[in-house]
RNA sequence: GUGAGAGUAGCUCAGCUGGUUAGAGCACUGGAUUGUGGAUCCAGGGGUCGCGGGUUCGAAUCCCGUCUUUCACCCCA
């Protein structure tokens, strides 16, 4: 019986696994150098956990199960609720700000399409317990640090940044009621995906007041923060939020990553819990869906039964990123060759035993070492050695009668006779 | 949930206006080469042409259904 792989999942054959590791190792390396510590949680949680901040529609896109004790569980579709739970549990003993990162494997029962699968990996970084704009800037910097590190430039990607707080304040000065904000966000967020006339039509349906409608439309065309200052009569919150956003850009400039960043009023993010800075990373051509995104959220911990502590975070999935890197020719280049240190060849079946012994000694000393189970001629064994990218090949042959081995450097082709005892005593230990 | 395209060897695909035994490249195995690799040449293994039904003397090829997959919509934490 042939059982196919499950829809929306991937098999990672060794070359794929090498790429995946290259990607996730990069996430980890950059997180650490930006001062984040790694955490992880269980791959499943109570179903309820994922229903707290989102409705039933999202619950339909969960892989859920009932365990034998009747508990309703779900495989995690995101790690933020777990993070909130973990932080809440130890909130009083953790030094602030908490800077944590994770690379969880997540599952969502959505229909797969380009850049979206049912199982994927997502890099998450969060700074909890600081409302300083430095935290906002640091999260964005860390994100760019990674993207830049793997070879992407401002020609390839752009981080579009805006502020929920500012948008809310400005919309309110225009006259939009607070309770109308969320449904309006949903529409404004789609502006870039819709043809302009469709967008205008939908907006007109949503906003009955003609003056309001015009002002919103005008607001959504602004290209700089400067324009917003002059666009509306200022109220205190609006002014404050504009200053804050400018401060974030100033910090990003100081950090030397301003080339990657641009203000974009249409960045709102679907999620209701964002309260301040919001940002999304896109490929420059905007051909792909967002590579990642994040922002400041003030109520998340509280929603999970903790204190009202401000936080800012970012999430980036592996699917879209991999597509972009593939297109840019970065991923294939980076594919690490499986590399071994030694290949032990034997010229005659009677030396097999010795070859096994040498292999074991080298392995115990930390060297990646291989040999062939089945005897074949030296040419074949050398071919195998080069296929395995062995740095050196040791040949156990008739020289061994004189207590000698042939050690061949596989890249130069150079080979020499080495006394067996000397070879063994010189093995040393490979630094790990 | 809605719509469109695609399923032929391990992979990428050709063959498709029906016609004998279904092909190529890459990969794999063996040989040329019984002690010297990466190259080259030769040979070999590997297929229920996604599955089921229909039309036909004859179906990989045409028709219907079904499954899978890709892409788009919805959604996007």
CSV table of C-alpha atoms (C1' of nucleotides) in Angstrom, one decimal:
chain,number,residue,atom,x,y,z
A,1,UNK,CA,0.0,0.0,0.0
A,2,UNK,CA,1.3,3.4,-1.1
A,3,UNK,CA,0.6,6.2,1.3
A,4,UNK,CA,1.1,9.7,-0.1
A,5,UNK,CA,2.4,12.6,1.9
A,6,UNK,CA,-0.2,14.8,3.6
A,7,UNK,CA,-1.4,17.8,1.7
A,8,UNK,CA,0.6,20.9,2.4
A,9,UNK,CA,3.5,19.2,4.0
A,10,UNK,CA,7.1,18.8,2.9
A,11,UNK,CA,9.6,16.0,3.0
A,12,UNK,CA,13.1,17.3,3.7
A,13,UNK,CA,15.5,15.0,1.9
A,14,UNK,CA,19.1,15.6,3.0
A,15,UNK,CA,19.8,18.5,0.5
A,16,UNK,CA,16.5,20.1,1.5
A,17,UNK,CA,17.3,19.6,5.2
A,18,UNK,CA,20.7,21.3,4.6
A,19,UNK,CA,18.9,24.3,3.2
A,20,UNK,CA,16.3,24.4,6.0
A,21,UNK,CA,19.1,24.2,8.6
A,22,UNK,CA,21.0,27.0,6.8
A,23,UNK,CA,17.9,29.1,7.0
A,24,UNK,CA,16.9,28.4,10.6
A,25,UNK,CA,20.5,28.4,11.8
A,26,UNK,CA,20.8,31.9,10.3
A,27,UNK,CA,17.7,33.0,12.3
A,28,UNK,CA,19.2,31.7,15.5
A,29,UNK,CA,22.6,33.2,14.9
A,30,UNK,CA,21.2,36.6,14.2
A,31,UNK,CA,18.8,36.5,17.1
A,32,UNK,CA,21.6,35.6,19.5
A,33,UNK,CA,23.8,38.4,18.3
A,34,UNK,CA,20.9,40.8,18.8
A,35,UNK,CA,20.6,39.8,22.4
A,36,UNK,CA,17.6,37.4,22.1
A,37,UNK,CA,17.4,34.1,24.0
A,38,UNK,CA,15.8,31.1,22.6
A,39,UNK,CA,12.6,29.5,24.0
A,40,UNK,CA,10.2,26.9,22.8
A,41,UNK,CA,6.9,25.4,24.0
A,42,UNK,CA,4.8,22.3,23.2
A,43,UNK,CA,3.7,21.6,19.7
A,44,UNK,CA,0.1,21.4,20.9
A,45,UNK,CA,-1.9,23.5,23.4
A,46,UNK,CA,-5.5,23.6,24.6
A,47,UNK,CA,-7.7,24.6,21.7
A,48,UNK,CA,-9.0,27.4,23.8
A,49,UNK,CA,-5.6,29.1,23.8
A,50,UNK,CA,-5.9,29.9,20.1
A,51,UNK,CA,-9.5,31.1,20.4
A,52,UNK,CA,-8.8,33.8,22.9
A,53,UNK,CA,-7.8,36.5,20.5
A,54,UNK,CA,-9.4,35.3,17.4
A,55,UNK,CA,-12.8,34.1,16.3
A,56,UNK,CA,-14.2,30.7,15.2
A,57,UNK,CA,-13.2,31.3,11.6
A,58,UNK,CA,-9.6,30.9,12.7
A,59,UNK,CA,-10.5,27.9,14.7
A,60,UNK,CA,-11.6,26.2,11.5
A,61,UNK,CA,-8.1,26.6,10.2
A,62,UNK,CA,-6.6,24.7,13.1
A,63,UNK,CA,-5.6,21.1,13.2
A,64,UNK,CA,-7.5,20.1,16.4
A,65,UNK,CA,-7.9,16.9,18.2
A,66,UNK,CA,-9.5,15.4,21.3
A,67,UNK,CA,-7.2,13.4,23.4
A,68,UNK,CA,-8.1,10.2,25.3
A,69,UNK,CA,-8.9,12.3,28.3
A,70,UNK,CA,-11.4,14.3,26.4
A,71,UNK,CA,-9.2,17.4,26.3
A,72,UNK,CA,-9.7,19.6,23.2
A,73,UNK,CA,-6.3,20.3,21.8
A,74,UNK,CA,-4.9,22.0,18.7
A,75,UNK,CA,-1.5,21.9,17.0
A,76,UNK,CA,-0.1,25.4,17.3
A,77,UNK,CA,-0.7,27.7,14.4
A,78,UNK,CA,1.4,30.4,16.0
A,79,UNK,CA,3.6,30.6,19.0
A,80,UNK,CA,2.6,34.0,20.5
A,81,UNK,CA,-0.1,32.6,22.8
A,82,UNK,CA,2.5,30.1,24.2
A,83,UNK,CA,4.9,32.9,24.6
A,84,UNK,CA,2.3,34.9,26.5
A,85,UNK,CA,1.5,32.0,28.7
A,86,UNK,CA,5.2,31.2,29.5
A,87,UNK,CA,6.0,34.8,30.2
A,88,UNK,CA,2.9,35.3,32.4
A,89,UNK,CA,3.8,32.2,34.4
A,90,UNK,CA,7.1,33.8,35.4
A,91,UNK,CA,6.5,37.4,34.9
A,92,UNK,CA,7.7,38.6,38.3
A,93,UNK,CA,11.0,36.8,38.2
A,94,UNK,CA,12.0,37.6,34.6
A,95,UNK,CA,14.3,40.7,34.1
A,96,UNK,CA,12.8,43.2,31.8
A,97,UNK,CA,12.8,43.7,29.0
A,98,UNK,CA,12.4,40.1,28.0
A,99,UNK,CA,14.0,39.5,24.7
A,100,UNK,CA,13.2,36.0,23.4
A,101,UNK,CA,13.2,34.3,20.1
A,102,UNK,CA,11.9,31.0,18.8
A,103,UNK,CA,11.8,29.0,15.5
A,104,UNK,CA,8.7,26.9,16.0
A,105,UNK,CA,7.2,24.4,13.6
A,106,UNK,CA,3.6,25.5,13.0
A,107,UNK,CA,0.5,24.0,11.3
A,108,UNK,CA,-2.5,25.7,9.8
A,109,UNK,CA,-5.2,23.9,8.0
A,110,UNK,CA,-5.4,26.4,5.1
A,111,UNK,CA,-5.5,25.6,1.5
A,112,UNK,CA,-1.9,25.5,0.3
A,113,UNK,CA,-0.7,27.9,-2.4
A,114,UNK,CA,2.4,29.8,-3.3
A,115,UNK,CA,4.3,30.7,-0.2
A,116,UNK,CA,1.8,29.1,2.1
A,117,UNK,CA,1.8,25.5,3.3
A,118,UNK,CA,0.1,23.7,6.1
A,119,UNK,CA,3.2,23.0,8.0
A,120,UNK,CA,6.1,25.6,8.1
A,121,UNK,CA,8.7,27.2,10.3
A,122,UNK,CA,8.4,30.7,11.6
A,123,UNK,CA,11.0,32.9,13.1
A,124,UNK,CA,9.6,34.9,16.0
A,125,UNK,CA,11.4,37.6,18.0
A,126,UNK,CA,9.7,39.5,20.8
A,127,UNK,CA,10.7,42.2,23.3
A,128,UNK,CA,8.3,42.2,26.2
A,129,UNK,CA,8.2,44.7,29.1
A,130,UNK,CA,9.4,47.9,27.4
A,131,UNK,CA,7.4,50.6,25.7
A,132,UNK,CA,10.6,52.3,24.6
A,133,UNK,CA,10.7,53.0,20.9
A,134,UNK,CA,14.2,51.5,20.9
A,135,UNK,CA,12.5,48.2,21.3
A,136,UNK,CA,10.4,48.8,18.1
A,137,UNK,CA,13.6,49.8,16.3
A,138,UNK,CA,15.5,46.9,17.6
A,139,UNK,CA,13.0,44.3,16.4
A,140,UNK,CA,13.0,45.9,12.9
A,141,UNK,CA,16.8,46.1,13.0
A,142,UNK,CA,17.2,42.5,14.0
A,143,UNK,CA,14.9,41.5,11.1
A,144,UNK,CA,16.9,43.5,8.6
A,145,UNK,CA,20.2,42.3,10.1
A,146,UNK,CA,19.2,38.7,9.2
A,147,UNK,CA,17.9,39.6,5.7
A,148,UNK,CA,21.0,41.6,5.0
A,149,UNK,CA,23.2,38.9,6.4
A,150,UNK,CA,22.0,36.3,3.9
A,151,UNK,CA,22.7,38.6,1.0
A,152,UNK,CA,19.5,40.7,0.5
A,153,UNK,CA,19.9,44.4,-0.3
A,154,UNK,CA,17.5,47.4,-0.4
A,155,UNK,CA,17.2,46.5,-4.1
A,156,UNK,CA,15.6,43.2,-3.1
A,157,UNK,CA,13.4,44.0,-0.2
A,158,UNK,CA,11.7,46.8,1.7
A,159,UNK,CA,10.4,47.1,5.2
A,160,UNK,CA,7.2,49.1,5.1
A,161,UNK,CA,6.4,50.8,8.4
A,162,UNK,CA,3.5,52.6,9.8
A,163,UNK,CA,1.7,53.1,13.1
A,164,UNK,CA,-1.6,51.9,14.2
A,165,UNK,CA,-1.7,54.5,16.9
A,166,UNK,CA,-1.1,57.2,14.4
A,167,UNK,CA,-3.7,55.9,12.0
A,168,UNK,CA,-6.3,55.6,14.7
A,169,UNK,CA,-5.6,59.1,16.0
A,170,UNK,CA,-5.7,60.7,12.5
A,171,UNK,CA,-8.9,58.7,11.5
A,172,UNK,CA,-10.5,60.0,14.7
A,173,UNK,CA,-9.6,63.6,14.0
A,174,UNK,CA,-11.3,63.0,10.6
A,175,UNK,CA,-14.4,61.9,12.6
A,176,UNK,CA,-14.3,58.1,12.4
A,177,UNK,CA,-15.8,56.6,15.6
A,178,UNK,CA,-13.6,54.3,17.6
A,179,UNK,CA,-15.8,51.3,17.1
A,180,UNK,CA,-15.7,51.8,13.3
A,181,UNK,CA,-11.9,51.6,13.3
A,182,UNK,CA,-11.4,47.8,13.2
A,183,UNK,CA,-13.7,47.1,10.2
A,184,UNK,CA,-12.2,50.1,8.5
A,185,UNK,CA,-8.7,48.7,9.0
A,186,UNK,CA,-9.7,45.5,7.3
A,187,UNK,CA,-10.5,47.4,4.2
A,188,UNK,CA,-7.6,49.9,4.3
A,189,UNK,CA,-5.2,47.0,4.7
A,190,UNK,CA,-6.3,45.7,1.3
A,191,UNK,CA,-5.7,48.9,-0.5
A,192,UNK,CA,-2.6,47.8,-2.2
A,193,UNK,CA,-4.1,44.5,-3.3
A,194,UNK,CA,-7.2,46.0,-4.8
A,195,UNK,CA,-7.6,48.1,-8.0
A,196,UNK,CA,-8.0,51.7,-7.0
A,197,UNK,CA,-11.5,52.1,-8.2
A,198,UNK,CA,-12.7,48.9,-6.4
A,199,UNK,CA,-11.0,50.2,-3.3
A,200,UNK,CA,-12.8,53.5,-3.6
A,201,UNK,CA,-16.1,51.8,-4.2
A,202,UNK,CA,-15.8,49.6,-1.1
A,203,UNK,CA,-14.6,52.6,1.0
A,204,UNK,CA,-17.7,54.6,-0.1
A,205,UNK,CA,-19.9,51.7,1.0
A,206,UNK,CA,-18.3,51.7,4.4
A,207,UNK,CA,-18.0,55.4,4.9
A,208,UNK,CA,-21.3,57.2,4.3
A,209,UNK,CA,-20.1,60.7,5.1
A,210,UNK,CA,-18.8,62.3,1.9
A,211,UNK,CA,-16.3,64.6,3.7
A,212,UNK,CA,-15.0,61.8,5.8
A,213,UNK,CA,-14.7,59.6,2.7
A,214,UNK,CA,-12.7,62.1,0.8
A,215,UNK,CA,-10.4,62.8,3.7
A,216,UNK,CA,-9.7,59.1,4.3
A,217,UNK,CA,-9.0,58.6,0.6
A,218,UNK,CA,-6.6,61.6,0.7
A,219,UNK,CA,-5.0,60.2,3.8
A,220,UNK,CA,-4.3,56.9,2.2
A,221,UNK,CA,-2.4,58.5,-0.6
A,222,UNK,CA,0.2,60.2,1.6
A,223,UNK,CA,3.8,59.1,0.9
A,224,UNK,CA,5.5,60.7,3.9
A,225,UNK,CA,5.0,61.3,7.5
A,226,UNK,CA,5.5,65.0,6.8
A,227,UNK,CA,2.3,65.1,4.8
A,228,UNK,CA,0.3,63.7,7.7
A,229,UNK,CA,1.4,66.6,9.9
A,230,UNK,CA,-0.1,69.1,7.5
A,231,UNK,CA,-3.1,67.0,6.4
A,232,UNK,CA,-5.2,67.1,9.5
A,233,UNK,CA,-5.6,69.5,12.4
A,234,UNK,CA,-3.5,68.1,15.1
A,235,UNK,CA,-4.8,66.6,18.2
A,236,UNK,CA,-2.5,65.6,21.0
A,237,UNK,CA,-2.4,61.8,20.4
A,238,UNK,CA,-2.0,62.3,16.7
A,239,UNK,CA,0.9,64.6,17.2
A,240,UNK,CA,2.5,62.3,19.7
A,241,UNK,CA,2.2,59.2,17.5
A,242,UNK,CA,3.6,61.1,14.5
A,243,UNK,CA,6.6,62.0,16.7
A,244,UNK,CA,7.0,58.5,17.8
A,245,UNK,CA,7.0,57.1,14.3
A,246,UNK,CA,9.6,59.7,13.3
A,247,UNK,CA,11.7,58.6,16.2
A,248,UNK,CA,11.6,55.0,15.0
A,249,UNK,CA,12.8,56.1,11.6
A,250,UNK,CA,15.5,58.2,13.2
A,251,UNK,CA,16.7,55.2,15.2
A,252,UNK,CA,16.7,53.0,12.2
A,253,UNK,CA,18.8,55.6,10.5
A,254,UNK,CA,21.2,55.7,13.3
A,255,UNK,CA,21.4,51.9,13.1
A,256,UNK,CA,22.3,52.2,9.5
A,257,UNK,CA,19.4,50.3,8.0
A,258,UNK,CA,17.3,53.3,6.8
A,259,UNK,CA,17.8,52.2,3.2
A,260,UNK,CA,15.6,49.2,3.8
A,261,UNK,CA,12.8,51.1,5.4
A,262,UNK,CA,10.0,53.2,4.1
A,263,UNK,CA,6.9,54.7,5.5
A,264,UNK,CA,3.7,53.2,4.1
A,265,UNK,CA,0.3,54.2,5.5
A,266,UNK,CA,-1.4,51.2,4.0
A,267,UNK,CA,0.5,48.8,6.3
A,268,UNK,CA,-2.1,48.0,9.0
A,269,UNK,CA,-1.9,44.2,9.5
A,270,UNK,CA,-4.9,42.1,9.8
A,271,UNK,CA,-4.7,41.4,13.5
A,272,UNK,CA,-6.7,43.5,15.9
A,273,UNK,CA,-4.2,43.4,18.7
A,274,UNK,CA,-1.6,45.7,17.2
A,275,UNK,CA,-1.6,49.1,19.0
A,276,UNK,CA,1.5,51.0,17.8
A,277,UNK,CA,4.2,50.5,15.3
A,278,UNK,CA,3.3,48.0,12.5
A,279,UNK,CA,5.6,46.8,9.7
A,280,UNK,CA,5.8,44.2,6.9
A,281,UNK,CA,8.6,43.0,4.8
A,282,UNK,CA,8.1,42.7,1.1
A,283,UNK,CA,10.1,41.8,-1.9
A,284,UNK,CA,10.8,45.0,-3.8
A,285,UNK,CA,8.7,44.0,-6.8
A,286,UNK,CA,5.8,43.1,-4.5
A,287,UNK,CA,5.3,39.9,-6.4
A,288,UNK,CA,5.1,37.7,-3.4
A,289,UNK,CA,3.1,37.9,-0.2
A,290,UNK,CA,4.7,39.5,2.8
A,291,UNK,CA,7.9,37.8,3.9
A,292,UNK,CA,7.2,38.7,7.5
A,293,UNK,CA,5.7,41.3,9.7
A,294,UNK,CA,5.2,42.5,13.2
A,295,UNK,CA,4.6,45.4,15.5
A,296,UNK,CA,3.7,46.6,18.9
A,297,UNK,CA,1.0,45.0,20.9
A,298,UNK,CA,0.0,46.2,24.3
A,299,UNK,CA,-2.7,43.9,25.5
A,300,UNK,CA,-1.6,40.4,24.5
A,301,UNK,CA,-0.3,39.4,27.9
A,302,UNK,CA,-3.3,40.8,29.6
A,303,UNK,CA,-5.6,38.8,27.2
A,304,UNK,CA,-3.9,35.7,28.5
A,305,UNK,CA,-4.4,36.5,32.1
A,306,UNK,CA,-1.3,38.5,32.8
A,307,UNK,CA,-0.5,42.1,33.5
A,308,UNK,CA,-0.8,44.9,31.0
A,309,UNK,CA,2.7,45.0,29.7
A,310,UNK,CA,3.7,46.4,26.4
A,311,UNK,CA,5.5,44.2,23.8
A,312,UNK,CA,6.8,44.4,20.3
A,313,UNK,CA,7.5,41.4,18.0
A,314,UNK,CA,8.1,40.0,14.6
A,315,UNK,CA,7.2,36.8,12.8
A,316,UNK,CA,8.8,35.5,9.5
A,317,UNK,CA,7.8,32.2,7.8
A,318,UNK,CA,10.2,30.1,5.8
A,319,UNK,CA,8.0,29.5,2.8
A,320,UNK,CA,7.9,33.0,1.2
A,321,UNK,CA,11.5,33.7,2.2
A,322,UNK,CA,12.7,30.5,0.5
A,323,UNK,CA,10.9,31.4,-2.7
A,324,UNK,CA,12.5,34.9,-2.7
A,325,UNK,CA,16.0,33.5,-2.0
A,326,UNK,CA,15.5,30.9,-4.7
A,327,UNK,CA,14.6,33.7,-7.2
A,328,UNK,CA,17.6,35.7,-6.1
A,329,UNK,CA,19.8,32.7,-6.6
A,330,UNK,CA,20.9,32.9,-3.0
A,331,UNK,CA,19.6,29.6,-1.7
A,332,UNK,CA,21.2,27.2,-4.2
A,333,UNK,CA,24.6,28.9,-3.6
A,334,UNK,CA,24.3,28.4,0.0
A,335,UNK,CA,23.5,24.7,-0.2
A,336,UNK,CA,26.2,23.3,2.0
A,337,UNK,CA,28.0,20.3,0.6
A,338,UNK,CA,28.0,17.3,2.9
A,339,UNK,CA,31.6,17.1,3.8
A,340,UNK,CA,33.6,14.4,5.4
A,341,UNK,CA,37.1,14.4,6.8
A,342,UNK,CA,38.3,10.9,5.9
A,343,UNK,CA,37.5,8.1,3.7
A,344,UNK,CA,39.2,4.8,4.5
A,345,UNK,CA,39.9,2.6,1.4
A,346,UNK,CA,41.3,-0.9,1.6
A,347,UNK,CA,43.2,-2.5,-1.3
A,348,UNK,CA,42.4,-6.0,-0.3
A,349,UNK,CA,39.6,-7.8,1.6
A,350,UNK,CA,42.2,-8.8,4.2
A,351,UNK,CA,42.7,-5.2,5.2
A,352,UNK,CA,39.0,-4.6,5.9
A,353,UNK,CA,39.4,-5.2,9.6
A,354,UNK,CA,42.2,-2.6,9.8
A,355,UNK,CA,40.2,-0.1,7.9
A,356,UNK,CA,37.3,-0.6,10.3
A,357,UNK,CA,39.6,-0.1,13.2
A,358,UNK,CA,41.1,3.1,11.8
A,359,UNK,CA,37.6,4.4,10.9
A,360,UNK,CA,36.5,3.9,14.5
A,361,UNK,CA,39.6,5.6,15.9
A,362,UNK,CA,39.1,8.7,13.7
A,363,UNK,CA,35.4,8.8,14.5
A,364,UNK,CA,36.1,8.7,18.3
A,365,UNK,CA,38.5,11.6,17.7
A,366,UNK,CA,35.7,13.6,16.2
A,367,UNK,CA,36.4,13.2,12.5
A,368,UNK,CA,33.6,12.5,10.0
A,369,UNK,CA,34.9,9.2,8.6
A,370,UNK,CA,33.5,6.7,6.1
A,371,UNK,CA,34.4,3.4,4.5
A,372,UNK,CA,32.9,0.9,2.1
A,373,UNK,CA,31.2,-2.2,3.5
A,374,UNK,CA,31.8,-4.2,0.3
A,375,UNK,CA,35.2,-4.5,-1.2
A,376,UNK,CA,35.8,-3.0,-4.6
A,377,UNK,CA,38.8,-1.8,-6.5
A,378,UNK,CA,40.7,1.3,-5.3
A,379,UNK,CA,39.4,3.4,-8.2
A,380,UNK,CA,35.9,2.8,-7.2
A,381,UNK,CA,36.6,3.5,-3.5
A,382,UNK,CA,38.3,6.8,-4.4
A,383,UNK,CA,35.4,7.7,-6.5
A,384,UNK,CA,33.2,7.1,-3.5
A,385,UNK,CA,35.5,9.2,-1.4
A,386,UNK,CA,35.3,12.1,-3.8
A,387,UNK,CA,31.5,11.7,-4.1
A,388,UNK,CA,31.4,12.1,-0.3
A,389,UNK,CA,33.6,15.2,-0.5
A,390,UNK,CA,36.2,13.6,1.7
A,391,UNK,CA,39.1,15.9,2.5
A,392,UNK,CA,41.5,12.9,2.8
A,393,UNK,CA,41.5,9.3,1.8
A,394,UNK,CA,43.5,6.7,3.7
A,395,UNK,CA,44.5,3.6,1.8
A,396,UNK,CA,45.2,0.4,3.6
A,397,UNK,CA,47.1,-1.8,1.3
A,398,UNK,CA,50.3,-3.8,0.9
A,399,UNK,CA,52.3,-1.0,2.5
A,400,UNK,CA,50.7,-2.0,5.7
A,401,UNK,CA,53.0,-5.0,5.7
A,402,UNK,CA,55.7,-2.4,6.4
A,403,UNK,CA,53.4,-0.7,8.9
A,404,UNK,CA,52.6,2.1,6.5
A,405,UNK,CA,49.5,3.8,5.2
A,406,UNK,CA,48.9,6.0,2.1
A,407,UNK,CA,47.2,9.3,3.0
A,408,UNK,CA,45.9,11.1,0.0
A,409,UNK,CA,44.8,14.7,0.0
A,410,UNK,CA,41.7,14.7,-2.2
A,411,UNK,CA,41.7,18.3,-3.3
A,412,UNK,CA,45.4,18.4,-4.4
A,413,UNK,CA,45.7,14.8,-5.3
A,414,UNK,CA,49.0,14.7,-3.4
A,415,UNK,CA,49.6,11.5,-1.4
A,416,UNK,CA,52.3,10.3,1.0
A,417,UNK,CA,53.3,7.3,3.0
A,418,UNK,CA,52.9,7.6,6.7
A,419,UNK,CA,53.9,5.3,9.4
A,420,UNK,CA,50.8,3.7,10.9
A,421,UNK,CA,51.8,4.3,14.5
A,422,UNK,CA,52.6,7.9,13.8
A,423,UNK,CA,49.3,8.4,11.9
A,424,UNK,CA,47.4,7.0,14.9
A,425,UNK,CA,49.3,9.1,17.5
A,426,UNK,CA,49.0,12.2,15.4
A,427,UNK,CA,45.2,11.9,15.0
A,428,UNK,CA,44.6,14.2,18.0
A,429,UNK,CA,41.1,15.5,18.5
A,430,UNK,CA,39.1,17.6,16.2
A,431,UNK,CA,37.9,20.7,17.8
A,432,UNK,CA,34.1,20.6,17.9
B,1,G,C1',-15.7,26.9,0.5
B,2,U,C1',-15.2,29.0,-5.1
B,3,G,C1',-12.5,29.1,-9.9
B,4,A,C1',-8.6,27.7,-13.5
B,5,G,C1',-4.3,24.7,-15.1
B,6,A,C1',-1.4,20.1,-14.5
B,7,G,C1',-0.7,14.5,-13.5
B,8,U,C1',4.1,9.8,-18.5
B,9,A,C1',11.0,6.4,-15.0
B,10,G,C1',13.8,8.6,-8.6
B,11,C,C1',14.0,14.0,-10.9
B,12,U,C1',13.1,17.5,-15.4
B,13,C,C1',10.2,16.6,-19.4
B,14,A,C1',9.2,14.7,-24.8
B,15,G,C1',5.4,11.7,-27.1
B,16,C,C1',-0.8,13.6,-27.4
B,17,U,C1',-4.6,15.8,-34.8
B,18,G,C1',-5.8,7.6,-31.7
B,19,G,C1',-1.9,2.9,-34.8
B,20,U,C1',3.0,-2.2,-33.6
B,21,U,C1',7.4,-3.3,-28.2
B,22,A,C1',6.3,4.4,-24.4
B,23,G,C1',11.4,7.8,-25.1
B,24,A,C1',15.5,11.5,-23.8
B,25,G,C1',18.6,14.1,-20.3
B,26,C,C1',20.0,13.9,-15.3
B,27,A,C1',20.4,10.4,-11.2
B,28,C,C1',21.4,5.2,-9.9
B,29,U,C1',24.1,0.2,-10.8
B,30,G,C1',27.9,-2.3,-13.6
B,31,G,C1',32.0,-2.2,-17.1
B,32,A,C1',36.2,0.0,-20.0
B,33,U,C1',40.2,0.3,-15.3
B,34,U,C1',42.4,-6.4,-10.1
B,35,G,C1',46.4,0.1,-6.4
B,36,U,C1',44.4,5.8,-7.6
B,37,G,C1',38.9,9.9,-7.7
B,38,G,C1',36.2,14.2,-10.1
B,39,A,C1',36.2,13.6,-17.0
B,40,U,C1',34.8,10.4,-21.1
B,41,C,C1',32.7,6.2,-23.5
B,42,C,C1',29.7,1.6,-23.3
B,43,A,C1',26.0,-1.3,-21.0
B,44,G,C1',22.1,-2.2,-17.4
B,45,G,C1',18.0,-1.8,-13.9
B,46,G,C1',13.8,1.1,-13.3
B,47,G,C1',6.9,2.6,-15.9
B,48,U,C1',-0.5,-0.3,-13.9
B,49,C,C1',1.3,6.7,-18.9
B,50,G,C1',-2.6,9.1,-11.2
B,51,C,C1',-7.1,5.9,-10.5
B,52,G,C1',-12.1,4.2,-12.4
B,53,G,C1',-15.4,4.0,-16.4
B,54,G,C1',-16.8,5.2,-21.6
B,55,U,C1',-16.0,5.7,-27.1
B,56,U,C1',-13.1,2.5,-30.6
B,57,C,C1',-10.8,-3.0,-34.2
B,58,G,C1',-7.1,-0.3,-31.3
B,59,A,C1',-6.4,4.8,-26.0
B,60,A,C1',-0.5,7.7,-22.7
B,61,U,C1',-3.4,10.3,-26.7
B,62,C,C1',-10.6,11.5,-27.3
B,63,C,C1',-15.0,11.9,-23.5
B,64,C,C1',-16.9,11.5,-18.3
B,65,G,C1',-16.1,10.8,-13.2
B,66,U,C1',-12.7,10.7,-9.3
B,67,C,C1',-8.2,11.6,-6.5
B,68,U,C1',-3.7,14.3,-6.1
B,69,U,C1',-1.2,18.6,-7.2
B,70,U,C1',-0.1,23.8,-8.7
B,71,C,C1',-2.0,28.7,-9.1
B,72,A,C1',-5.7,32.4,-7.9
B,73,C,C1',-10.0,34.0,-4.7
B,74,C,C1',-11.7,33.9,0.7
B,75,C,C1',-8.4,34.2,4.8
B,76,C,C1',-3.8,35.3,6.5
B,77,A,C1',-2.2,34.7,13.4
